[in-house]
CSV table of N, CA and C in Angstrom, one decimal:
chain,number,residue,atom,x,y,z
A,212,MET,N,-11.9,-29.6,-61.3
A,212,MET,CA,-11.9,-30.1,-59.9
A,212,MET,C,-12.8,-31.4,-59.8
A,213,VAL,N,-12.4,-32.3,-59.0
A,213,VAL,CA,-13.1,-33.6,-58.9
A,213,VAL,C,-14.4,-33.3,-57.9
A,214,THR,N,-15.5,-33.6,-58.3
A,214,THR,CA,-16.7,-33.4,-57.5
A,214,THR,C,-17.1,-34.8,-56.8
A,215,PRO,N,-17.7,-34.5,-55.7
A,215,PRO,CA,-18.2,-35.7,-55.0
A,215,PRO,C,-19.3,-36.5,-55.8
A,216,GLU,N,-20.0,-35.7,-56.6
A,216,GLU,CA,-21.1,-36.3,-57.5
A,216,GLU,C,-20.4,-37.2,-58.5
A,217,SER,N,-19.3,-36.9,-59.2
A,217,SER,CA,-18.7,-37.6,-60.2
A,217,SER,C,-18.0,-38.8,-59.6
A,218,ILE,N,-17.8,-38.9,-58.3
A,218,ILE,CA,-17.1,-40.0,-57.7
A,218,ILE,C,-18.3,-41.0,-57.3
A,219,GLN,N,-19.3,-40.4,-56.9
A,219,GLN,CA,-20.6,-41.3,-56.6
A,219,GLN,C,-21.0,-41.9,-58.0
A,220,ALA,N,-20.9,-41.2,-59.1
A,220,ALA,CA,-21.4,-41.7,-60.4
A,220,ALA,C,-20.5,-42.9,-60.8
A,221,SER,N,-19.2,-42.7,-60.6
A,221,SER,CA,-18.3,-43.8,-60.9
A,221,SER,C,-18.6,-45.1,-60.0
A,222,ILE,N,-18.8,-44.9,-58.7
A,222,ILE,CA,-19.0,-46.0,-57.9
A,222,ILE,C,-20.3,-46.8,-58.2
A,223,THR,N,-21.4,-45.9,-58.5
A,223,THR,CA,-22.6,-46.6,-58.8
A,223,THR,C,-22.6,-47.2,-60.0
A,224,ALA,N,-21.8,-46.7,-61.1
A,224,ALA,CA,-21.7,-47.5,-62.3
A,224,ALA,C,-21.0,-48.7,-62.2
A,225,GLY,N,-20.1,-48.9,-61.2
A,225,GLY,CA,-19.4,-50.2,-61.2
A,225,GLY,C,-20.0,-51.2,-60.2
A,226,ILE,N,-20.7,-50.7,-59.1
A,226,ILE,CA,-21.3,-51.5,-58.2
A,226,ILE,C,-22.7,-51.2,-58.1
A,227,ASP,N,-23.5,-52.4,-57.9
A,227,ASP,CA,-25.0,-52.3,-57.8
A,227,ASP,C,-25.3,-51.8,-56.2
A,228,CYS,N,-25.3,-50.6,-56.0
A,228,CYS,CA,-25.5,-50.0,-54.6
A,228,CYS,C,-26.9,-49.9,-54.2
A,229,THR,N,-27.2,-50.2,-53.0
A,229,THR,CA,-28.5,-49.8,-52.6
A,229,THR,C,-28.4,-48.4,-52.0
A,230,HIS,N,-27.2,-47.9,-51.6
A,230,HIS,CA,-27.1,-46.7,-51.0
A,230,HIS,C,-25.6,-46.3,-51.5
A,231,CYS,N,-25.5,-45.0,-51.8
A,231,CYS,CA,-24.0,-44.4,-52.0
A,231,CYS,C,-24.0,-43.0,-51.7
A,232,THR,N,-23.4,-42.5,-50.8
A,232,THR,CA,-23.1,-41.0,-50.8
A,232,THR,C,-21.7,-40.7,-50.7
A,233,VAL,N,-21.4,-39.6,-51.3
A,233,VAL,CA,-19.9,-39.1,-51.2
A,233,VAL,C,-20.0,-37.6,-50.9
A,234,VAL,N,-19.2,-37.4,-50.0
A,234,VAL,CA,-19.1,-35.9,-49.6
A,234,VAL,C,-17.5,-35.5,-49.8
A,235,GLY,N,-17.2,-34.3,-49.9
A,235,GLY,CA,-15.8,-33.9,-50.1
A,235,GLY,C,-15.7,-32.5,-50.5
A,236,ASP,N,-14.5,-32.0,-50.4
A,236,ASP,CA,-14.2,-30.6,-50.7
A,236,ASP,C,-13.3,-30.4,-52.0
A,237,GLY,N,-13.1,-31.5,-52.9
A,237,GLY,CA,-12.4,-31.5,-54.0
A,237,GLY,C,-11.1,-32.0,-53.7
A,238,HIS,N,-10.7,-32.3,-52.5
A,238,HIS,CA,-9.3,-32.9,-52.2
A,238,HIS,C,-9.5,-34.2,-51.4
A,239,HIS,N,-10.4,-34.1,-50.4
A,239,HIS,CA,-10.6,-35.1,-49.5
A,239,HIS,C,-12.1,-35.6,-49.5
A,240,PHE,N,-12.3,-36.9,-49.7
A,240,PHE,CA,-13.6,-37.3,-49.9
A,240,PHE,C,-13.9,-38.4,-49.0
A,241,GLU,N,-15.2,-38.5,-48.7
A,241,GLU,CA,-15.7,-39.7,-47.7
A,241,GLU,C,-16.8,-40.3,-48.5
A,242,ALA,N,-16.8,-41.6,-48.5
A,242,ALA,CA,-17.8,-42.3,-49.3
A,242,ALA,C,-18.5,-43.3,-48.3
A,243,LEU,N,-19.9,-43.3,-48.3
A,243,LEU,CA,-20.5,-44.5,-47.7
A,243,LEU,C,-21.3,-45.4,-48.8
A,244,VAL,N,-20.9,-46.6,-48.8
A,244,VAL,CA,-21.3,-47.5,-50.0
A,244,VAL,C,-22.0,-48.6,-49.3
A,245,VAL,N,-23.2,-48.9,-49.7
A,245,VAL,CA,-24.0,-50.1,-49.2
A,245,VAL,C,-24.3,-50.7,-50.3
A,246,ALA,N,-24.0,-52.1,-50.3
A,246,ALA,CA,-24.2,-53.1,-51.4
A,246,ALA,C,-24.2,-54.5,-51.1
A,247,GLN,N,-25.2,-55.1,-51.7
A,247,GLN,CA,-25.3,-56.5,-51.3
A,247,GLN,C,-24.0,-57.4,-51.6
A,248,ALA,N,-23.3,-56.9,-52.7
A,248,ALA,CA,-22.0,-57.5,-53.2
A,248,ALA,C,-21.0,-57.7,-52.1
A,249,PHE,N,-21.2,-56.9,-51.0
A,249,PHE,CA,-20.2,-56.9,-50.0
A,249,PHE,C,-20.4,-58.1,-49.1
A,250,GLU,N,-21.5,-58.7,-49.1
A,250,GLU,CA,-21.9,-59.8,-48.1
A,250,GLU,C,-20.8,-60.9,-48.2
A,251,GLY,N,-20.3,-61.2,-47.1
A,251,GLY,CA,-19.4,-62.1,-46.8
A,251,GLY,C,-18.0,-61.8,-47.2
A,252,LEU,N,-17.6,-60.5,-47.4
A,252,LEU,CA,-16.2,-60.2,-47.8
A,252,LEU,C,-15.7,-59.4,-46.6
A,253,ARG,N,-14.4,-59.5,-46.4
A,253,ARG,CA,-13.7,-58.6,-45.5
A,253,ARG,C,-13.7,-57.3,-46.1
A,254,SER,N,-13.3,-56.3,-45.2
A,254,SER,CA,-13.4,-54.8,-45.6
A,254,SER,C,-12.3,-54.7,-46.7
A,255,VAL,N,-11.1,-55.4,-46.5
A,255,VAL,CA,-10.1,-55.2,-47.6
A,255,VAL,C,-10.7,-55.5,-49.0
A,256,ARG,N,-11.4,-56.6,-49.1
A,256,ARG,CA,-12.0,-57.0,-50.4
A,256,ARG,C,-13.0,-56.0,-50.9
A,257,ARG,N,-13.8,-55.6,-49.8
A,257,ARG,CA,-14.9,-54.6,-50.2
A,257,ARG,C,-14.2,-53.2,-50.8
A,258,HIS,N,-13.3,-52.8,-50.1
A,258,HIS,CA,-12.7,-51.5,-50.5
A,258,HIS,C,-12.0,-51.8,-51.9
A,259,GLN,N,-11.5,-53.0,-52.1
A,259,GLN,CA,-10.8,-53.3,-53.4
A,259,GLN,C,-11.9,-53.2,-54.5
A,260,LEU,N,-13.1,-53.6,-54.2
A,260,LEU,CA,-14.3,-53.5,-55.2
A,260,LEU,C,-14.5,-52.0,-55.6
A,261,VAL,N,-14.6,-51.2,-54.5
A,261,VAL,CA,-14.9,-49.7,-54.8
A,261,VAL,C,-13.6,-49.1,-55.6
A,262,TYR,N,-12.4,-49.4,-55.2
A,262,TYR,CA,-11.4,-49.0,-56.0
A,262,TYR,C,-11.4,-49.4,-57.4
A,263,ALA,N,-11.8,-50.7,-57.5
A,263,ALA,CA,-11.8,-51.1,-59.0
A,263,ALA,C,-12.9,-50.4,-59.8
A,264,ALA,N,-14.0,-50.0,-59.1
A,264,ALA,CA,-15.1,-49.2,-59.8
A,264,ALA,C,-14.5,-47.7,-60.2
A,265,LEU,N,-13.7,-47.4,-59.3
A,265,LEU,CA,-13.0,-46.0,-59.7
A,265,LEU,C,-11.8,-46.1,-60.6
A,266,GLY,N,-11.3,-47.3,-60.7
A,266,GLY,CA,-10.2,-47.5,-61.8
A,266,GLY,C,-9.2,-46.5,-61.8
A,267,ASP,N,-8.8,-46.1,-62.9
A,267,ASP,CA,-7.7,-45.0,-63.2
A,267,ASP,C,-7.9,-43.7,-62.4
A,268,ARG,N,-9.2,-43.6,-62.0
A,268,ARG,CA,-9.5,-42.1,-61.4
A,268,ARG,C,-8.8,-42.2,-60.1
A,269,MET,N,-8.6,-43.3,-59.4
A,269,MET,CA,-7.8,-43.4,-58.1
A,269,MET,C,-6.3,-43.0,-58.3
A,270,ARG,N,-5.8,-43.4,-59.4
A,270,ARG,CA,-4.4,-43.0,-59.8
A,270,ARG,C,-4.3,-41.5,-60.2
A,271,GLU,N,-5.2,-41.1,-60.9
A,271,GLU,CA,-5.0,-39.8,-61.7
A,271,GLU,C,-5.5,-38.6,-60.7
A,272,GLU,N,-6.8,-38.9,-60.3
A,272,GLU,CA,-7.5,-37.6,-59.8
A,272,GLU,C,-7.8,-37.6,-58.4
A,273,ILE,N,-8.0,-38.8,-57.7
A,273,ILE,CA,-8.4,-38.8,-56.4
A,273,ILE,C,-7.3,-39.2,-55.5
A,274,HIS,N,-7.0,-38.3,-54.6
A,274,HIS,CA,-5.8,-38.6,-53.7
A,274,HIS,C,-6.2,-39.0,-52.3
A,275,ALA,N,-7.4,-38.6,-51.9
A,275,ALA,CA,-7.7,-38.9,-50.5
A,275,ALA,C,-9.2,-39.4,-50.5
A,276,LEU,N,-9.4,-40.5,-50.3
A,276,LEU,CA,-10.8,-41.1,-50.2
A,276,LEU,C,-10.9,-42.0,-49.0
A,277,SER,N,-11.7,-41.7,-47.9
A,277,SER,CA,-12.1,-42.6,-46.8
A,277,SER,C,-13.4,-43.3,-47.2
A,278,MET,N,-13.6,-44.5,-46.9
A,278,MET,CA,-14.8,-45.0,-47.1
A,278,MET,C,-15.2,-46.1,-46.1
A,279,LYS,N,-16.6,-46.1,-46.1
A,279,LYS,CA,-17.2,-47.2,-45.2
A,279,LYS,C,-18.0,-48.0,-46.2
A,280,THR,N,-17.8,-49.3,-46.1
A,280,THR,CA,-18.5,-50.3,-47.0
A,280,THR,C,-19.4,-51.2,-46.2
A,281,LEU,N,-20.6,-51.1,-46.4
A,281,LEU,CA,-21.5,-51.9,-45.5
A,281,LEU,C,-22.5,-52.7,-46.5
A,282,THR,N,-23.0,-54.0,-45.9
A,282,THR,CA,-24.0,-54.6,-46.6
A,282,THR,C,-25.3,-54.0,-46.2
A,283,PRO,N,-26.4,-54.1,-47.0
A,283,PRO,CA,-27.8,-53.5,-46.5
A,283,PRO,C,-28.2,-53.9,-45.1
A,284,ASP,N,-27.8,-55.2,-44.7
A,284,ASP,CA,-28.1,-55.6,-43.3
A,284,ASP,C,-27.5,-54.8,-42.3
A,285,GLU,N,-26.1,-54.6,-42.6
A,285,GLU,CA,-25.2,-53.9,-41.7
A,285,GLU,C,-25.6,-52.5,-41.5
A,286,TRP,N,-26.1,-51.9,-42.7
A,286,TRP,CA,-26.4,-50.6,-42.7
A,286,TRP,C,-27.7,-50.3,-41.9
A,287,LYS,N,-28.6,-51.2,-41.9
A,287,LYS,CA,-29.8,-51.2,-41.1
A,287,LYS,C,-29.7,-51.3,-39.6
A,288,ALA,N,-28.6,-52.0,-39.2
A,288,ALA,CA,-28.3,-52.4,-37.9
A,288,ALA,C,-27.9,-51.1,-37.1
B,12,MET,N,17.0,-57.0,-59.0
B,12,MET,CA,15.8,-57.4,-58.4
B,12,MET,C,14.7,-56.3,-58.9
B,13,SER,N,13.5,-57.1,-59.3
B,13,SER,CA,12.4,-56.2,-59.7
B,13,SER,C,11.8,-55.5,-58.5
B,14,VAL,N,11.1,-54.5,-58.8
B,14,VAL,CA,10.4,-53.8,-57.7
B,14,VAL,C,9.4,-54.7,-56.9
B,15,GLN,N,8.7,-55.5,-57.6
B,15,GLN,CA,7.9,-56.4,-57.0
B,15,GLN,C,8.6,-57.5,-56.0
B,16,ASP,N,9.7,-57.9,-56.5
B,16,ASP,CA,10.5,-58.7,-55.8
B,16,ASP,C,11.2,-58.2,-54.5
B,17,ARG,N,11.4,-56.9,-54.7
B,17,ARG,CA,11.9,-56.0,-53.4
B,17,ARG,C,10.9,-55.9,-52.4
B,18,ILE,N,9.7,-55.7,-52.9
B,18,ILE,CA,8.6,-55.4,-51.9
B,18,ILE,C,8.2,-56.7,-51.3
B,19,LYS,N,8.4,-57.8,-51.9
B,19,LYS,CA,7.9,-59.1,-51.4
B,19,LYS,C,9.0,-59.5,-50.3
B,20,GLU,N,10.4,-59.2,-50.7
B,20,GLU,CA,11.4,-59.4,-49.7
B,20,GLU,C,11.1,-58.6,-48.3
B,21,THR,N,10.9,-57.4,-48.7
B,21,THR,CA,10.7,-56.4,-47.4
B,21,THR,C,9.5,-57.0,-46.5
B,22,VAL,N,8.2,-57.2,-47.1
B,22,VAL,CA,7.2,-57.6,-46.4
B,22,VAL,C,7.3,-59.0,-45.7
B,23,THR,N,8.1,-59.9,-46.3
B,23,THR,CA,8.1,-61.1,-45.7
B,23,THR,C,9.3,-61.4,-44.7
B,24,SER,N,10.3,-60.4,-44.9
B,24,SER,CA,11.4,-60.4,-44.0
B,24,SER,C,11.3,-59.6,-42.6
B,25,ASN,N,10.1,-58.9,-42.6
B,25,ASN,CA,9.8,-58.1,-41.5
B,25,ASN,C,8.4,-58.4,-41.0
B,26,PRO,N,8.2,-58.6,-39.6
B,26,PRO,CA,6.9,-59.0,-39.2
B,26,PRO,C,5.8,-57.9,-39.5
B,27,VAL,N,6.1,-56.6,-39.3
B,27,VAL,CA,5.1,-55.6,-39.5
B,27,VAL,C,5.8,-54.5,-40.4
B,28,VAL,N,5.1,-54.3,-41.5
B,28,VAL,CA,5.6,-53.3,-42.4
B,28,VAL,C,4.5,-52.2,-42.7
B,29,LEU,N,4.9,-51.0,-42.7
B,29,LEU,CA,4.1,-49.9,-43.1
B,29,LEU,C,4.7,-49.2,-44.1
B,30,TYR,N,4.0,-49.1,-45.4
B,30,TYR,CA,4.4,-48.1,-46.4
B,30,TYR,C,3.7,-47.0,-46.2
B,31,MET,N,4.4,-45.9,-46.2
B,31,MET,CA,3.8,-44.6,-45.8
B,31,MET,C,4.4,-43.5,-46.5
B,32,LYS,N,3.8,-42.3,-46.3
B,32,LYS,CA,4.4,-41.1,-46.7
B,32,LYS,C,5.0,-40.3,-45.6
B,33,GLY,N,6.4,-40.2,-45.7
B,33,GLY,CA,7.1,-39.6,-44.6
B,33,GLY,C,7.6,-40.6,-43.8
B,34,THR,N,8.0,-40.3,-42.5
B,34,THR,CA,8.5,-41.2,-41.5
B,34,THR,C,7.6,-41.2,-40.3
B,35,PRO,N,7.8,-42.2,-39.4
B,35,PRO,CA,6.9,-42.2,-38.0
B,35,PRO,C,7.1,-40.8,-37.3
B,36,GLN,N,8.4,-40.3,-37.3
B,36,GLN,CA,8.7,-39.1,-36.7
B,36,GLN,C,7.9,-37.8,-37.4
B,37,PHE,N,8.0,-38.0,-38.8
B,37,PHE,CA,7.6,-36.8,-39.6
B,37,PHE,C,6.7,-37.3,-40.7
B,38,PRO,N,5.6,-37.8,-40.3
B,38,PRO,CA,4.6,-38.3,-41.5
B,38,PRO,C,4.2,-37.0,-42.3
B,39,GLN,N,4.1,-37.3,-43.6
B,39,GLN,CA,3.8,-36.2,-44.5
B,39,GLN,C,2.3,-36.4,-45.1
B,40,CYS,N,1.4,-37.2,-44.4
B,40,CYS,CA,0.1,-37.2,-44.8
B,40,CYS,C,-0.6,-37.7,-43.7
B,41,GLY,N,-1.9,-37.1,-43.6
B,41,GLY,CA,-2.7,-37.5,-42.4
B,41,GLY,C,-3.1,-38.9,-42.1
B,42,PHE,N,-3.2,-39.5,-43.2
B,42,PHE,CA,-3.7,-40.9,-43.2
B,42,PHE,C,-2.5,-41.7,-42.8
B,43,SER,N,-1.2,-41.5,-43.1
B,43,SER,CA,-0.1,-42.2,-42.7
B,43,SER,C,0.2,-41.9,-41.3
B,44,SER,N,-0.1,-40.6,-40.9
B,44,SER,CA,0.1,-40.3,-39.4
B,44,SER,C,-0.9,-41.1,-38.6
B,45,THR,N,-2.1,-41.3,-39.0
B,45,THR,CA,-3.0,-42.1,-38.3
B,45,THR,C,-2.6,-43.4,-38.1
B,46,ALA,N,-2.2,-44.0,-39.2
B,46,ALA,CA,-1.7,-45.3,-39.2
B,46,ALA,C,-0.5,-45.6,-38.2
B,47,VAL,N,0.4,-44.7,-38.3
B,47,VAL,CA,1.5,-44.8,-37.2
B,47,VAL,C,1.0,-44.8,-35.9
B,48,GLN,N,0.1,-43.8,-35.7
B,48,GLN,CA,-0.4,-43.7,-34.2
B,48,GLN,C,-1.2,-44.9,-33.8
B,49,ILE,N,-1.8,-45.7,-34.6
B,49,ILE,CA,-2.7,-46.9,-34.3
B,49,ILE,C,-1.6,-47.9,-33.9
B,50,LEU,N,-0.5,-48.0,-34.6
B,50,LEU,CA,0.6,-49.0,-34.4
B,50,LEU,C,1.2,-48.9,-33.2
B,51,LYS,N,1.5,-47.5,-32.9
B,51,LYS,CA,2.2,-47.1,-31.7
B,51,LYS,C,1.4,-47.5,-30.5
B,52,HIS,N,0.0,-47.1,-30.6
B,52,HIS,CA,-1.0,-47.2,-29.5
B,52,HIS,C,-1.1,-48.8,-29.2
B,53,LEU,N,-0.8,-49.6,-30.2
B,53,LEU,CA,-0.9,-51.1,-29.9
B,53,LEU,C,0.5,-51.8,-29.4
B,54,GLY,N,1.4,-50.7,-29.3
B,54,GLY,CA,2.7,-51.2,-28.8
B,54,GLY,C,3.6,-52.0,-29.6
B,55,VAL,N,3.4,-51.7,-31.0
B,55,VAL,CA,4.2,-52.5,-31.9
B,55,VAL,C,5.7,-51.9,-31.8
B,56,GLN,N,6.6,-52.8,-31.5
B,56,GLN,CA,7.9,-52.5,-31.3
B,56,GLN,C,8.8,-52.6,-32.5
B,57,ASN,N,8.5,-53.7,-33.3
B,57,ASN,CA,9.4,-54.0,-34.3
B,57,ASN,C,8.8,-53.5,-35.7
B,58,LEU,N,8.3,-52.2,-35.8
B,58,LEU,CA,7.8,-51.8,-36.9
B,58,LEU,C,8.8,-51.3,-38.0
B,59,HIS,N,8.6,-51.8,-39.2
B,59,HIS,CA,9.4,-51.4,-40.2
B,59,HIS,C,8.7,-50.5,-41.1
B,60,THR,N,9.2,-49.3,-41.3
B,60,THR,CA,8.3,-48.4,-42.4
B,60,THR,C,9.2,-48.1,-43.5
B,61,VAL,N,8.4,-47.8,-44.6
B,61,VAL,CA,9.1,-47.5,-45.9
B,61,VAL,C,8.5,-46.3,-46.3
B,62,ASN,N,9.3,-45.2,-46.6
B,62,ASN,CA,8.8,-43.9,-46.9
B,62,ASN,C,8.8,-43.9,-48.5
B,63,VAL,N,7.4,-44.0,-48.9
B,63,VAL,CA,7.4,-44.2,-50.5
B,63,VAL,C,7.8,-42.8,-51.2
B,64,LEU,N,7.7,-41.7,-50.5
B,64,LEU,CA,8.1,-40.4,-51.0
B,64,LEU,C,9.6,-40.5,-51.6
B,65,GLU,N,10.4,-41.4,-51.1
B,65,GLU,CA,11.8,-41.4,-51.3
B,65,GLU,C,12.1,-42.4,-52.4
B,66,ASP,N,11.1,-43.1,-52.8
B,66,ASP,CA,11.3,-44.0,-53.9
B,66,ASP,C,10.3,-44.2,-54.8
B,67,ALA,N,10.3,-43.6,-55.9
B,67,ALA,CA,9.1,-43.5,-57.0
B,67,ALA,C,8.8,-44.8,-57.5
B,68,GLU,N,9.8,-45.7,-57.6
B,68,GLU,CA,9.5,-47.0,-58.1
B,68,GLU,C,8.6,-47.9,-57.1
B,69,ILE,N,9.0,-47.7,-55.8
B,69,ILE,CA,8.3,-48.4,-54.8
B,69,ILE,C,6.9,-47.8,-54.8
B,70,ARG,N,6.7,-46.4,-54.7
B,70,ARG,CA,5.6,-45.8,-54.6
B,70,ARG,C,4.5,-46.3,-55.6
B,71,GLN,N,5.0,-46.6,-56.8
B,71,GLN,CA,4.1,-47.0,-57.9
B,71,GLN,C,4.0,-48.6,-57.7
B,72,GLY,N,4.9,-49.2,-57.5
B,72,GLY,CA,5.1,-50.7,-57.3
B,72,GLY,C,4.3,-51.3,-56.3
B,73,ILE,N,4.1,-50.5,-55.2
B,73,ILE,CA,3.3,-51.0,-54.0
B,73,ILE,C,1.8,-51.1,-54.3
B,74,LYS,N,1.5,-50.0,-55.2
B,74,LYS,CA,0.0,-50.0,-55.6
B,74,LYS,C,-0.4,-51.3,-56.3
B,75,GLU,N,0.6,-51.7,-57.2
B,75,GLU,CA,0.3,-52.8,-57.9
B,75,GLU,C,0.4,-54.2,-57.2
B,76,TYR,N,1.4,-54.3,-56.3
B,76,TYR,CA,1.6,-55.4,-55.6
B,76,TYR,C,0.4,-55.9,-54.7
B,77,ALA,N,-0.4,-54.9,-54.0
B,77,ALA,CA,-1.6,-55.2,-53.3
B,77,ALA,C,-2.8,-55.0,-54.0
B,78,ASN,N,-2.7,-54.6,-55.3
B,78,ASN,CA,-3.9,-54.1,-56.1
B,78,ASN,C,-4.7,-53.2,-55.1
B,79,TRP,N,-4.0,-52.2,-54.7
B,79,TRP,CA,-4.5,-51.1,-53.8
B,79,TRP,C,-4.0,-49.8,-54.2
B,80,PRO,N,-4.7,-48.9,-54.5
B,80,PRO,CA,-4.2,-47.8,-55.2
B,80,PRO,C,-3.7,-46.5,-54.2
B,81,THR,N,-3.8,-46.8,-53.0
B,81,THR,CA,-3.5,-45.7,-51.9
B,81,THR,C,-2.4,-46.1,-50.9
B,82,ILE,N,-2.0,-45.2,-50.3
B,82,ILE,CA,-1.0,-45.2,-49.1
B,82,ILE,C,-1.4,-44.6,-48.0
B,83,PRO,N,-1.4,-45.0,-46.8
B,83,PRO,CA,-0.5,-46.2,-46.2
B,83,PRO,C,-1.1,-47.5,-46.6
B,84,GLN,N,-0.2,-48.5,-46.5
B,84,GLN,CA,-0.4,-49.9,-46.6
B,84,GLN,C,0.3,-50.7,-45.5
B,85,LEU,N,-0.6,-51.4,-44.8
B,85,LEU,CA,0.0,-52.3,-43.8
B,85,LEU,C,0.2,-53.8,-44.1
B,86,TYR,N,1.3,-54.4,-43.8
B,86,TYR,CA,1.5,-55.8,-44.0
B,86,TYR,C,1.9,-56.4,-42.7
B,87,ILE,N,1.3,-57.5,-42.4
B,87,ILE,CA,1.6,-58.4,-41.1
B,87,ILE,C,2.0,-59.6,-41.6
B,88,ARG,N,3.1,-60.2,-41.2
B,88,ARG,CA,3.5,-61.5,-41.5
B,88,ARG,C,3.5,-61.7,-43.2
B,89,GLY,N,3.8,-60.7,-43.9
B,89,GLY,CA,3.8,-60.8,-45.3
B,89,GLY,C,2.4,-60.5,-45.9
B,90,GLU,N,1.5,-60.6,-45.1
B,90,GLU,CA,0.1,-60.5,-45.7
B,90,GLU,C,-0.4,-58.9,-45.7
B,91,PHE,N,-1.0,-58.6,-46.9
B,91,PHE,CA,-1.6,-57.2,-47.0
B,91,PHE,C,-2.7,-57.1,-46.0
B,92,ILE,N,-2.9,-56.1,-45.2
B,92,ILE,CA,-4.0,-56.0,-44.1
B,92,ILE,C,-4.9,-55.0,-44.6
B,93,GLY,N,-4.4,-53.8,-45.0
B,93,GLY,CA,-5.3,-52.8,-45.5
B,93,GLY,C,-4.7,-51.4,-45.4
B,94,GLY,N,-5.6,-50.3,-45.7
B,94,GLY,CA,-5.1,-49.0,-45.6
B,94,GLY,C,-5.6,-48.4,-44.3
B,95,CYS,N,-5.7,-47.1,-44.3
B,95,CYS,CA,-5.9,-46.4,-42.9
B,95,CYS,C,-7.3,-46.6,-42.4
B,96,ASP,N,-8.4,-46.7,-43.3
B,96,ASP,CA,-9.7,-46.9,-42.8
B,96,ASP,C,-9.8,-48.3,-42.3
B,97,ILE,N,-9.4,-49.2,-42.9
B,97,ILE,CA,-9.5,-50.5,-42.4
B,97,ILE,C,-8.6,-50.7,-41.2
B,98,MET,N,-7.5,-50.1,-41.1
B,98,MET,CA,-6.6,-50.3,-39.8
B,98,MET,C,-7.6,-49.7,-38.6
B,99,LYS,N,-8.2,-48.6,-38.9
B,99,LYS,CA,-9.0,-47.8,-38.0
B,99,LYS,C,-10.2,-48.9,-37.5
B,100,GLU,N,-10.9,-49.4,-38.5
B,100,GLU,CA,-12.1,-50.5,-38.1
B,100,GLU,C,-11.5,-51.6,-37.4
B,101,MET,N,-10.3,-52.1,-37.8
B,101,MET,CA,-9.8,-53.3,-37.1
B,101,MET,C,-9.2,-53.0,-35.7
B,102,PHE,N,-8.8,-51.7,-35.6
B,102,PHE,CA,-8.3,-51.3,-34.3
B,102,PHE,C,-9.4,-51.2,-33.3
B,103,GLN,N,-10.6,-50.6,-33.9
B,103,GLN,CA,-11.8,-50.4,-33.0
B,103,GLN,C,-12.4,-51.8,-32.6
B,104,SER,N,-12.4,-52.7,-33.5
B,104,SER,CA,-13.1,-54.0,-33.2
B,104,SER,C,-12.1,-54.9,-32.4
B,105,GLY,N,-10.8,-54.5,-32.3
B,105,GLY,CA,-10.0,-55.4,-31.6
B,105,GLY,C,-9.2,-56.5,-32.4
B,106,GLU,N,-9.6,-56.5,-33.7
B,106,GLU,CA,-9.0,-57.4,-34.7
B,106,GLU,C,-7.6,-57.2,-34.9
B,107,LEU,N,-7.2,-55.9,-35.0
B,107,LEU,CA,-5.8,-55.6,-35.2
B,107,LEU,C,-4.9,-56.0,-34.2
B,108,LYS,N,-5.3,-55.9,-33.0
B,108,LYS,CA,-4.6,-56.4,-31.8
B,108,LYS,C,-4.4,-57.8,-31.9
B,109,LYS,N,-5.4,-58.5,-32.2
B,109,LYS,CA,-5.3,-60.0,-32.4
B,109,LYS,C,-4.2,-60.4,-33.5
B,110,GLU,N,-4.3,-59.7,-34.6
B,110,GLU,CA,-3.3,-60.0,-35.7
B,110,GLU,C,-2.0,-59.8,-35.4
B,111,LEU,N,-1.7,-58.8,-34.3
B,111,LEU,CA,-0.4,-58.6,-33.9
B,111,LEU,C,0.2,-59.3,-32.7
B,112,GLU,N,-0.7,-60.2,-32.3
B,112,GLU,CA,-0.3,-61.0,-31.1
B,112,GLU,C,0.9,-62.0,-31.5
B,113,GLY,N,1.7,-62.1,-30.5
B,113,GLY,CA,2.7,-63.1,-30.9
B,113,GLY,C,3.9,-62.5,-31.7
B,114,LEU,N,3.8,-61.3,-32.0
B,114,LEU,CA,5.0,-60.7,-32.8
B,114,LEU,C,6.0,-60.1,-31.9
């Protein structure tokens, strides 16, 4: 079964996050990703970066992932 | 016609296209259901939906088309807008309403 911890590990391996939490029940997951790399990007590009970090796992293992993608400044606000 | 060409033709010949699981009447996934409800709430009249569960080629091809691995996917005027989370964000901020103006 896919664990939230393993998703978190994949995201943090691909993106330099200042904060990353993933919760989920093995089928549905929710992620909060805070990274400087999101600065100046629209949500669609931010989500694409997270999907890129997850790579083939998005195709093969993970079926439902909601996410919030914030810059450190947005997260503080 | 290749799958990518078929998708391009669909999204450019319809002003608002939602690739989803199921139909607006019978969505087969919670995210697709939410996406439809947002568009209905915004009063979209000319929504064109594609049920990816009926076409395996499209289901795979649409993920490559937008470099986006999940469904639903919303296109307005041929441009990829995002999935369910982004639709929710843009609905709450009023951006989605703006994108749909004039259609």
